[in-house]
PDB file of C-alpha atoms in Angstrom:
ATOM      1  CA  ALA A  42      11.179  13.584   4.923  1.00  0.00           C
ATOM      2  CA  GLN A  43       7.709  12.125   4.768  1.00  0.00           C
ATOM      3  CA  LYS A  44       6.323  10.053   7.599  1.00  0.00           C
ATOM      4  CA  VAL A  45       3.027   8.519   8.680  1.00  0.00           C
ATOM      5  CA  THR A  46       2.368   7.578  12.296  1.00  0.00           C
ATOM      6  CA  GLN A  47      -0.378   5.263  13.444  1.00  0.00           C
ATOM      7  CA  ALA A  48       0.125   5.176  17.183  1.00  0.00           C
ATOM      8  CA  GLN A  49      -2.590   2.603  17.863  1.00  0.00           C
ATOM      9  CA  THR A  50      -1.129  -0.837  17.262  1.00  0.00           C
ATOM     10  CA  GLU A  51      -4.268  -2.777  18.067  1.00  0.00           C
ATOM     11  CA  ILE A  52      -7.848  -1.891  18.987  1.00  0.00           C
ATOM     12  CA  SER A  53     -10.519  -4.298  20.201  1.00  0.00           C
ATOM     13  CA  VAL A  54     -14.201  -3.412  20.284  1.00  0.00           C
ATOM     14  CA  VAL A  55     -17.500  -5.170  20.587  1.00  0.00           C
ATOM     15  CA  GLU A  56     -19.843  -5.158  17.634  1.00  0.00           C
ATOM     16  CA  LYS A  57     -21.925  -1.974  17.206  1.00  0.00           C
ATOM     17  CA  GLU A  58     -19.378   0.179  19.010  1.00  0.00           C
ATOM     18  CA  ASP A  59     -17.935   3.194  17.180  1.00  0.00           C
ATOM     19  CA  VAL A  60     -14.171   3.212  16.718  1.00  0.00           C
ATOM     20  CA  THR A  61     -11.697   5.861  15.523  1.00  0.00           C
ATOM     21  CA  LEU A  62      -8.339   5.033  13.975  1.00  0.00           C
ATOM     22  CA  ASP A  63      -5.767   7.796  14.261  1.00  0.00           C
ATOM     23  CA  CYS A  64      -3.294   8.896  11.589  1.00  0.00           C
ATOM     24  CA  VAL A  65      -0.731  11.686  11.874  1.00  0.00           C
ATOM     25  CA  TYR A  66       1.482  12.620   8.941  1.00  0.00           C
ATOM     26  CA  GLU A  67       4.576  14.705   8.227  1.00  0.00           C
ATOM     27  CA  THR A  68       5.488  16.223   4.878  1.00  0.00           C
ATOM     28  CA  ARG A  69       7.106  19.337   3.466  1.00  0.00           C
ATOM     29  CA  ASP A  70       5.237  19.066   0.182  1.00  0.00           C
ATOM     30  CA  THR A  71       2.571  21.700  -0.327  1.00  0.00           C
ATOM     31  CA  THR A  72       0.495  19.336  -2.424  1.00  0.00           C
ATOM     32  CA  TYR A  73       0.034  15.842  -1.099  1.00  0.00           C
ATOM     33  CA  TYR A  74      -2.501  13.041  -0.926  1.00  0.00           C
ATOM     34  CA  LEU A  75      -3.686  10.914   1.958  1.00  0.00           C
ATOM     35  CA  PHE A  76      -5.111   7.423   1.725  1.00  0.00           C
ATOM     36  CA  TRP A  77      -6.638   4.710   3.845  1.00  0.00           C
ATOM     37  CA  TYR A  78      -6.354   1.036   2.899  1.00  0.00           C
ATOM     38  CA  LYS A  79      -7.853  -2.036   4.556  1.00  0.00           C
ATOM     39  CA  GLN A  80      -5.930  -5.332   4.722  1.00  0.00           C
ATOM     40  CA  PRO A  81      -8.173  -8.249   5.720  1.00  0.00           C
ATOM     41  CA  PRO A  82      -6.693 -11.612   6.754  1.00  0.00           C
ATOM     42  CA  SER A  83      -6.551 -12.638   3.085  1.00  0.00           C
ATOM     43  CA  GLY A  84      -3.733 -10.091   2.687  1.00  0.00           C
ATOM     44  CA  GLU A  85      -4.896  -7.955  -0.234  1.00  0.00           C
ATOM     45  CA  LEU A  86      -4.836  -4.203   0.344  1.00  0.00           C
ATOM     46  CA  VAL A  87      -8.243  -2.688  -0.370  1.00  0.00           C
ATOM     47  CA  PHE A  88      -8.464   1.013  -1.206  1.00  0.00           C
ATOM     48  CA  LEU A  89     -10.923   2.963   0.956  1.00  0.00           C
ATOM     49  CA  ILE A  90     -10.378   6.681   0.338  1.00  0.00           C
ATOM     50  CA  ARG A  91      -8.058   9.340  -1.138  1.00  0.00           C
ATOM     51  CA  ARG A  92      -7.989  12.990  -0.038  1.00  0.00           C
ATOM     52  CA  ASN A  93      -6.107  15.931  -1.551  1.00  0.00           C
ATOM     53  CA  SER A  94      -4.238  18.373   0.680  1.00  0.00           C
ATOM     54  CA  PHE A  95      -6.274  21.291  -0.613  1.00  0.00           C
ATOM     55  CA  ASP A  96      -9.631  19.692   0.227  1.00  0.00           C
ATOM     56  CA  GLU A  97     -10.285  19.544   3.955  1.00  0.00           C
ATOM     57  CA  GLN A  98     -13.925  18.560   3.667  1.00  0.00           C
ATOM     58  CA  ASN A  99     -14.773  15.605   5.809  1.00  0.00           C
ATOM     59  CA  GLU A 100     -16.242  12.630   4.008  1.00  0.00           C
ATOM     60  CA  ILE A 101     -18.827  10.038   4.906  1.00  0.00           C
ATOM     61  CA  SER A 102     -19.409   6.772   3.102  1.00  0.00           C
ATOM     62  CA  GLY A 103     -21.977   4.557   4.782  1.00  0.00           C
ATOM     63  CA  ARG A 104     -20.602   3.594   8.194  1.00  0.00           C
ATOM     64  CA  TYR A 105     -17.189   5.070   7.360  1.00  0.00           C
ATOM     65  CA  SER A 106     -16.174   8.690   7.877  1.00  0.00           C
ATOM     66  CA  TRP A 107     -12.905  10.569   7.611  1.00  0.00           C
ATOM     67  CA  ASN A 108     -11.757  13.709   9.421  1.00  0.00           C
ATOM     68  CA  PHE A 109      -8.911  15.603   7.699  1.00  0.00           C
ATOM     69  CA  GLN A 110      -7.335  18.443   9.698  1.00  0.00           C
ATOM     70  CA  LYS A 111      -4.280  20.168   8.200  1.00  0.00           C
ATOM     71  CA  SER A 112      -3.788  22.229  11.370  1.00  0.00           C
ATOM     72  CA  THR A 113      -2.941  19.063  13.311  1.00  0.00           C
ATOM     73  CA  SER A 114      -1.639  17.031  10.328  1.00  0.00           C
ATOM     74  CA  SER A 115      -4.180  14.335  11.034  1.00  0.00           C
ATOM     75  CA  PHE A 116      -6.423  12.184   8.893  1.00  0.00           C
ATOM     76  CA  ASN A 117      -8.532  10.070  11.224  1.00  0.00           C
ATOM     77  CA  PHE A 118     -10.920   7.303  10.239  1.00  0.00           C
ATOM     78  CA  THR A 119     -14.111   6.444  12.130  1.00  0.00           C
ATOM     79  CA  ILE A 120     -16.215   3.321  11.752  1.00  0.00           C
ATOM     80  CA  THR A 121     -19.718   3.723  13.140  1.00  0.00           C
ATOM     81  CA  ALA A 122     -21.583   0.694  14.483  1.00  0.00           C
ATOM     82  CA  SER A 123     -18.661  -1.654  13.850  1.00  0.00           C
ATOM     83  CA  GLN A 124     -19.250  -5.154  12.512  1.00  0.00           C
ATOM     84  CA  VAL A 125     -17.221  -8.350  12.696  1.00  0.00           C
ATOM     85  CA  VAL A 126     -16.427  -7.991   8.982  1.00  0.00           C
ATOM     86  CA  ASP A 127     -14.561  -4.757   9.788  1.00  0.00           C
ATOM     87  CA  SER A 128     -11.860  -6.804  11.512  1.00  0.00           C
ATOM     88  CA  ALA A 129      -8.646  -6.134   9.581  1.00  0.00           C
ATOM     89  CA  VAL A 130      -5.445  -4.133   9.609  1.00  0.00           C
ATOM     90  CA  TYR A 131      -5.977  -0.563   8.460  1.00  0.00           C
ATOM     91  CA  PHE A 132      -3.177   1.478   6.905  1.00  0.00           C
ATOM     92  CA  CYS A 133      -2.925   5.207   6.453  1.00  0.00           C
ATOM     93  CA  ALA A 134      -0.633   6.327   3.620  1.00  0.00           C
ATOM     94  CA  LEU A 135       0.783   9.542   2.166  1.00  0.00           C
ATOM     95  CA  SER A 136       2.112  10.535  -1.245  1.00  0.00           C
ATOM     96  CA  GLY A 137       3.608  13.865  -2.217  1.00  0.00           C
ATOM     97  CA  ASN A 138       5.594  15.137  -5.156  1.00  0.00           C
ATOM     98  CA  THR A 139       6.552  11.613  -6.096  1.00  0.00           C
ATOM     99  CA  ASP A 140       4.001   8.940  -6.661  1.00  0.00           C
ATOM    100  CA  LYS A 141       5.222   6.430  -4.099  1.00  0.00           C
ATOM    101  CA  LEU A 142       3.091   5.728  -1.060  1.00  0.00           C
ATOM    102  CA  ILE A 143       4.511   6.083   2.439  1.00  0.00           C
ATOM    103  CA  PHE A 144       2.571   3.819   4.783  1.00  0.00           C
ATOM    104  CA  GLY A 145       2.129   3.844   8.531  1.00  0.00           C
ATOM    105  CA  THR A 146       2.655   0.675  10.527  1.00  0.00           C
ATOM    106  CA  GLY A 147      -1.064  -0.062  10.577  1.00  0.00           C
ATOM    107  CA  THR A 148      -3.724  -0.508  13.233  1.00  0.00           C
ATOM    108  CA  ARG A 149      -5.155  -3.971  13.797  1.00  0.00           C
ATOM    109  CA  LEU A 150      -8.888  -3.739  14.516  1.00  0.00           C
ATOM    110  CA  GLN A 151     -10.644  -6.688  16.114  1.00  0.00           C
ATOM    111  CA  VAL A 152     -14.412  -6.545  16.344  1.00  0.00           C
ATOM    112  CA  PHE A 153     -15.938  -9.162  18.606  1.00  0.00           C
ATOM    113  CA  PRO A 154     -19.542 -10.342  18.337  1.00  0.00           C
TER     114      PRO A 154
ATOM    115  CA  ASP B 205     -12.486  -4.727 -15.165  1.00  0.00           C
ATOM    116  CA  THR B 206     -10.205  -7.368 -13.665  1.00  0.00           C
ATOM    117  CA  GLY B 207      -7.941  -6.338 -10.840  1.00  0.00           C
ATOM    118  CA  VAL B 208      -4.199  -6.578 -10.403  1.00  0.00           C
ATOM    119  CA  SER B 209      -2.998 -10.177 -10.481  1.00  0.00           C
ATOM    120  CA  GLN B 210       0.234 -11.647  -9.171  1.00  0.00           C
ATOM    121  CA  ASP B 211       1.878 -14.983  -9.714  1.00  0.00           C
ATOM    122  CA  PRO B 212       2.792 -17.068  -7.833  1.00  0.00           C
ATOM    123  CA  ARG B 213       0.835 -16.394  -4.658  1.00  0.00           C
ATOM    124  CA  HIS B 214       3.332 -18.290  -2.542  1.00  0.00           C
ATOM    125  CA  LYS B 215       6.951 -19.183  -3.118  1.00  0.00           C
ATOM    126  CA  ILE B 216       9.234 -21.204  -0.873  1.00  0.00           C
ATOM    127  CA  THR B 217      12.879 -21.303  -1.850  1.00  0.00           C
ATOM    128  CA  LYS B 218      16.249 -22.150  -0.403  1.00  0.00           C
ATOM    129  CA  ARG B 219      18.795 -19.515   0.403  1.00  0.00           C
ATOM    130  CA  GLY B 220      20.946 -18.697  -2.585  1.00  0.00           C
ATOM    131  CA  GLN B 221      18.344 -19.534  -5.215  1.00  0.00           C
ATOM    132  CA  ASN B 222      16.918 -17.013  -7.685  1.00  0.00           C
ATOM    133  CA  VAL B 223      13.203 -16.260  -7.786  1.00  0.00           C
ATOM    134  CA  THR B 224      11.013 -14.308 -10.183  1.00  0.00           C
ATOM    135  CA  PHE B 225       7.566 -12.866  -9.569  1.00  0.00           C
ATOM    136  CA  ARG B 226       5.092 -11.609 -12.117  1.00  0.00           C
ATOM    137  CA  CYS B 227       2.524  -8.818 -11.877  1.00  0.00           C
ATOM    138  CA  ASP B 228      -0.252  -8.066 -14.350  1.00  0.00           C
ATOM    139  CA  PRO B 229      -1.734  -4.612 -13.779  1.00  0.00           C
ATOM    140  CA  ILE B 230      -5.271  -3.442 -14.411  1.00  0.00           C
ATOM    141  CA  SER B 231      -5.552  -3.093 -18.175  1.00  0.00           C
ATOM    142  CA  GLU B 232      -4.685   0.381 -19.498  1.00  0.00           C
ATOM    143  CA  HIS B 233      -3.055   1.408 -16.208  1.00  0.00           C
ATOM    144  CA  ASN B 234       0.221   3.027 -17.206  1.00  0.00           C
ATOM    145  CA  ARG B 235       1.938   3.006 -13.805  1.00  0.00           C
ATOM    146  CA  LEU B 236       3.037  -0.106 -11.974  1.00  0.00           C
ATOM    147  CA  TYR B 237       4.574  -0.266  -8.496  1.00  0.00           C
ATOM    148  CA  TRP B 238       6.333  -2.845  -6.360  1.00  0.00           C
ATOM    149  CA  TYR B 239       6.245  -2.803  -2.560  1.00  0.00           C
ATOM    150  CA  ARG B 240       7.563  -5.162   0.096  1.00  0.00           C
ATOM    151  CA  GLN B 241       5.758  -5.859   3.363  1.00  0.00           C
ATOM    152  CA  THR B 242       7.282  -7.672   6.320  1.00  0.00           C
ATOM    153  CA  LEU B 243       5.319  -9.034   9.246  1.00  0.00           C
ATOM    154  CA  GLY B 244       3.725  -6.335  11.371  1.00  0.00           C
ATOM    155  CA  GLN B 245       4.851  -3.499   9.122  1.00  0.00           C
ATOM    156  CA  GLY B 246       3.300  -1.355   6.446  1.00  0.00           C
ATOM    157  CA  PRO B 247       4.306  -1.858   2.812  1.00  0.00           C
ATOM    158  CA  GLU B 248       7.583  -0.242   1.760  1.00  0.00           C
ATOM    159  CA  PHE B 249       8.114   1.175  -1.709  1.00  0.00           C
ATOM    160  CA  LEU B 250      10.624  -0.624  -3.938  1.00  0.00           C
ATOM    161  CA  THR B 251      10.246   0.757  -7.456  1.00  0.00           C
ATOM    162  CA  TYR B 252       7.782   1.958 -10.045  1.00  0.00           C
ATOM    163  CA  PHE B 253       7.331   2.175 -13.801  1.00  0.00           C
ATOM    164  CA  GLN B 254       5.494   4.447 -16.130  1.00  0.00           C
ATOM    165  CA  ASN B 255       4.850   2.340 -19.201  1.00  0.00           C
ATOM    166  CA  GLU B 256       8.189   0.565 -19.734  1.00  0.00           C
ATOM    167  CA  ALA B 257      10.361   3.222 -18.059  1.00  0.00           C
ATOM    168  CA  GLN B 258      11.562   2.587 -14.507  1.00  0.00           C
ATOM    169  CA  LEU B 259      11.195   6.009 -12.896  1.00  0.00           C
ATOM    170  CA  GLU B 260      12.354   5.458  -9.335  1.00  0.00           C
ATOM    171  CA  LYS B 261      14.123   2.805  -7.272  1.00  0.00           C
ATOM    172  CA  SER B 262      14.275   2.706  -3.501  1.00  0.00           C
ATOM    173  CA  ARG B 263      17.550   2.308  -1.657  1.00  0.00           C
ATOM    174  CA  LEU B 264      15.936  -0.870  -0.302  1.00  0.00           C
ATOM    175  CA  LEU B 265      16.373  -2.377  -3.745  1.00  0.00           C
ATOM    176  CA  SER B 266      19.831  -3.899  -3.548  1.00  0.00           C
ATOM    177  CA  ASP B 267      21.824  -5.069  -6.558  1.00  0.00           C
ATOM    178  CA  ARG B 268      20.290  -8.520  -6.129  1.00  0.00           C
ATOM    179  CA  PHE B 269      16.884  -7.125  -7.052  1.00  0.00           C
ATOM    180  CA  SER B 270      15.867  -6.231 -10.582  1.00  0.00           C
ATOM    181  CA  ALA B 271      12.514  -5.279 -12.022  1.00  0.00           C
ATOM    182  CA  GLU B 272      11.394  -4.999 -15.616  1.00  0.00           C
ATOM    183  CA  ARG B 273       8.337  -3.991 -17.551  1.00  0.00           C
ATOM    184  CA  PRO B 274       9.497  -4.656 -21.106  1.00  0.00           C
ATOM    185  CA  LYS B 275       6.328  -3.890 -23.060  1.00  0.00           C
ATOM    186  CA  GLY B 276       4.665  -1.549 -20.628  1.00  0.00           C
ATOM    187  CA  SER B 277       2.160  -4.185 -19.574  1.00  0.00           C
ATOM    188  CA  PHE B 278       3.130  -6.926 -17.090  1.00  0.00           C
ATOM    189  CA  SER B 279       6.185  -6.606 -14.857  1.00  0.00           C
ATOM    190  CA  THR B 280       8.622  -9.060 -13.302  1.00  0.00           C
ATOM    191  CA  LEU B 281      10.603  -8.726 -10.097  1.00  0.00           C
ATOM    192  CA  GLU B 282      13.651 -10.965  -9.798  1.00  0.00           C
ATOM    193  CA  ILE B 283      15.661 -11.603  -6.654  1.00  0.00           C
ATOM    194  CA  GLN B 284      19.031 -13.240  -7.148  1.00  0.00           C
ATOM    195  CA  ARG B 285      20.877 -15.219  -4.484  1.00  0.00           C
ATOM    196  CA  THR B 286      18.002 -14.987  -2.032  1.00  0.00           C
ATOM    197  CA  GLU B 287      18.696 -14.424   1.642  1.00  0.00           C
ATOM    198  CA  GLN B 288      16.507 -15.173   4.648  1.00  0.00           C
ATOM    199  CA  GLY B 289      15.971 -11.440   5.093  1.00  0.00           C
ATOM    200  CA  ASP B 290      14.176 -11.385   1.737  1.00  0.00           C
ATOM    201  CA  SER B 291      11.268 -13.310   3.241  1.00  0.00           C
ATOM    202  CA  ALA B 292       8.278 -10.989   2.923  1.00  0.00           C
ATOM    203  CA  MET B 293       5.091 -10.283   1.021  1.00  0.00           C
ATOM    204  CA  TYR B 294       5.799  -8.644  -2.326  1.00  0.00           C
ATOM    205  CA  LEU B 295       2.933  -6.440  -3.429  1.00  0.00           C
ATOM    206  CA  CYS B 296       2.241  -5.011  -6.847  1.00  0.00           C
ATOM    207  CA  ALA B 297      -0.046  -2.066  -7.542  1.00  0.00           C
ATOM    208  CA  SER B 298      -1.123  -0.118 -10.606  1.00  0.00           C
ATOM    209  CA  SER B 299      -2.630   3.258 -11.352  1.00  0.00           C
ATOM    210  CA  GLN B 300      -3.680   5.402 -14.280  1.00  0.00           C
ATOM    211  CA  VAL B 301      -1.883   8.728 -14.438  1.00  0.00           C
ATOM    212  CA  ALA B 302      -2.930  11.066 -17.212  1.00  0.00           C
ATOM    213  CA  SER B 303      -1.087  14.191 -16.139  1.00  0.00           C
ATOM    214  CA  ALA B 304       0.823  15.393 -13.089  1.00  0.00           C
ATOM    215  CA  SER B 305      -2.063  14.303 -10.905  1.00  0.00           C
ATOM    216  CA  VAL B 306      -1.748  11.416  -8.533  1.00  0.00           C
ATOM    217  CA  TYR B 307      -4.217   8.623  -9.057  1.00  0.00           C
ATOM    218  CA  THR B 308      -5.170   5.829  -6.721  1.00  0.00           C
ATOM    219  CA  GLN B 309      -2.969   2.753  -6.564  1.00  0.00           C
ATOM    220  CA  TYR B 310      -4.849  -0.548  -6.636  1.00  0.00           C
ATOM    221  CA  PHE B 311      -3.068  -3.524  -5.156  1.00  0.00           C
ATOM    222  CA  GLY B 312      -2.823  -7.158  -6.111  1.00  0.00           C
ATOM    223  CA  PRO B 313      -3.043 -10.109  -3.691  1.00  0.00           C
ATOM    224  CA  GLY B 314       0.718 -10.266  -3.245  1.00  0.00           C
ATOM    225  CA  THR B 315       3.362 -12.987  -3.482  1.00  0.00           C
ATOM    226  CA  ARG B 316       4.502 -14.374  -0.156  1.00  0.00           C
ATOM    227  CA  LEU B 317       8.167 -15.385  -0.300  1.00  0.00           C
ATOM    228  CA  THR B 318       9.713 -17.671   2.287  1.00  0.00           C
ATOM    229  CA  VAL B 319      13.456 -18.217   2.134  1.00  0.00           C
ATOM    230  CA  LEU B 320      14.645 -21.258   4.085  1.00  0.00           C
TER     231      LEU B 320
END
């Protein structure tokens, strides 16, 4: 069975702090894909990144970076110098042989000025 | 390129009534997905289509739920005899799949259903 665990329910930081959101996944598929989505208060899920299971290169996009480690089945997301606009719920998701996404329960990030 | 759109954005209904939601995917996206999200949870997969064919249905999708995508473009999700437990956000997503590869799913704004 496939499963995604986001153990951090809620994180609060002050603006300009760095913050890491954890994601641990379980799958028996040899080929799979990992995703991060952002859900601001408006409710719409915004795609952030997709990684393939055969590509463990870390990725950086502006203030966002992702650390994919197959050895620990983790796909963690770091926001550097957080801003108030980063406040949202962040979801990690997994898809394998079928196309459906399996989501974690999300981490609510609150960034205070 | 316009995004995924959903209509209505909010729906309040009484228990026992039927409701229908519509989703218009990103143009030329051949896959369309429905998810349901309850408060404090991540979205849960309901069903998906490739063109007009419904390829998979979740066990969450009881007999009261039916989804269609008759012409391979927009899709409708109908819930018959609504129950209070159906109250949730219903999310639609679409993707372009050209081969066996998995492509990114882009989500619409959702339809929030409240059953009184």
